[in-house]
Amino acid sequence: MKETFGEYIRILRTKTGLTLTQLAAQLDLDAANLSKIENGKRDFDAKRLPKLAVVFNLDIQKLKDEYISDQLAKQIYKMGCSAEILKVAEEKAAYRRTLNN
């Protein structure tokens, strides 16, 4: 997915025919905040991922992956990191997995 997470939510919402107000109510948000999320002016709260998964009948792990990948991409962009950062991060994640075993 190339979209931001907010754009992804907007795509899901429009495909299912939900209005901003309808989706916001299901996520315990107000429509203004949801609009800001969809437009990239505010971040989506990770605590609401399970509700979002239920509303759109999505696999929660895939949804979490989309969310986290967007957060990582945002930080990589903000900090001006090179493409090498992903390789290094992958290696560090693999190492951390060995620490938990």
C-alpha positions as semicolon CSV with decimal commas, in nm:
position;residue;x (nm);y (nm);z (nm)
1;M;0,000;0,000;0,000
2;K;0,138;0,339;-0,092
3;E;-0,128;0,543;0,085
4;T;-0,089;0,689;0,429
5;F;-0,286;0,512;0,698
6;G;-0,539;0,796;0,701
7;E;-0,587;0,771;0,325
8;Y;-0,631;0,395;0,368
9;I;-0,912;0,457;0,617
10;R;-1,079;0,699;0,375
11;I;-1,060;0,441;0,094
12;L;-1,216;0,174;0,317
13;R;-1,484;0,415;0,433
14;T;-1,584;0,531;0,086
15;K;-1,580;0,177;-0,056
16;T;-1,828;0,070;0,209
17;G;-2,042;0,382;0,170
18;L;-1,995;0,509;0,525
19;T;-1,998;0,879;0,596
20;L;-1,736;1,043;0,815
21;T;-1,996;1,077;1,089
22;Q;-2,102;0,712;1,069
23;L;-1,749;0,576;1,086
24;A;-1,645;0,824;1,354
25;A;-1,935;0,710;1,572
26;Q;-1,829;0,346;1,535
27;L;-1,473;0,437;1,637
28;D;-1,579;0,663;1,928
29;L;-1,437;0,970;1,752
30;D;-1,594;1,289;1,633
31;A;-1,614;1,349;1,259
32;A;-1,372;1,644;1,271
33;N;-1,098;1,428;1,424
34;L;-1,159;1,149;1,175
35;S;-1,135;1,402;0,893
36;K;-0,799;1,520;1,029
37;I;-0,679;1,158;1,043
38;E;-0,787;1,094;0,685
39;N;-0,611;1,412;0,573
40;G;-0,287;1,335;0,754
41;K;-0,317;1,617;1,006
42;R;-0,359;1,384;1,303
43;D;-0,241;1,032;1,377
44;F;-0,480;0,743;1,424
45;D;-0,474;0,607;1,779
46;A;-0,348;0,247;1,781
47;K;-0,596;0,163;2,058
48;R;-0,872;0,193;1,799
49;L;-0,722;-0,063;1,559
50;P;-0,940;-0,351;1,688
51;K;-1,256;-0,143;1,634
52;L;-1,140;-0,049;1,285
53;A;-1,075;-0,415;1,207
54;V;-1,426;-0,510;1,319
55;V;-1,596;-0,228;1,125
56;F;-1,427;-0,328;0,799
57;N;-1,394;-0,702;0,871
58;L;-1,014;-0,689;0,841
59;D;-0,747;-0,920;0,978
60;I;-0,613;-0,741;1,286
61;Q;-0,251;-0,845;1,227
62;K;-0,252;-0,715;0,869
63;L;-0,412;-0,393;0,990
64;K;-0,145;-0,354;1,261
65;D;0,124;-0,412;0,997
66;E;-0,025;-0,137;0,780
67;Y;-0,042;0,098;1,078
68;I;0,312;0,032;1,202
69;S;0,461;0,048;0,852
70;D;0,300;0,391;0,808
71;Q;0,438;0,509;1,142
72;L;0,786;0,384;1,048
73;A;0,769;0,547;0,705
74;K;0,665;0,875;0,864
75;Q;0,964;0,869;1,100
76;I;1,206;0,769;0,824
77;Y;1,080;1,061;0,615
78;K;1,089;1,312;0,903
79;M;1,443;1,219;1,002
80;G;1,577;1,207;0,647
81;C;1,708;0,852;0,684
82;S;1,861;0,655;0,399
83;A;1,706;0,343;0,250
84;E;1,970;0,145;0,442
85;I;1,776;0,211;0,762
86;L;1,523;-0,061;0,680
87;K;1,793;-0,326;0,644
88;V;1,951;-0,224;0,974
89;A;1,614;-0,218;1,149
90;E;1,531;-0,564;1,014
91;E;1,859;-0,699;1,150
92;K;1,796;-0,541;1,490
93;A;1,442;-0,681;1,501
94;A;1,577;-1,029;1,424
95;Y;1,832;-0,990;1,702
96;R;1,564;-0,879;1,950
97;R;1,358;-1,187;1,864
98;T;1,653;-1,405;1,972
99;L;1,665;-1,225;2,307
100;N;1,308;-1,330;2,383
101;N;1,375;-1,701;2,321
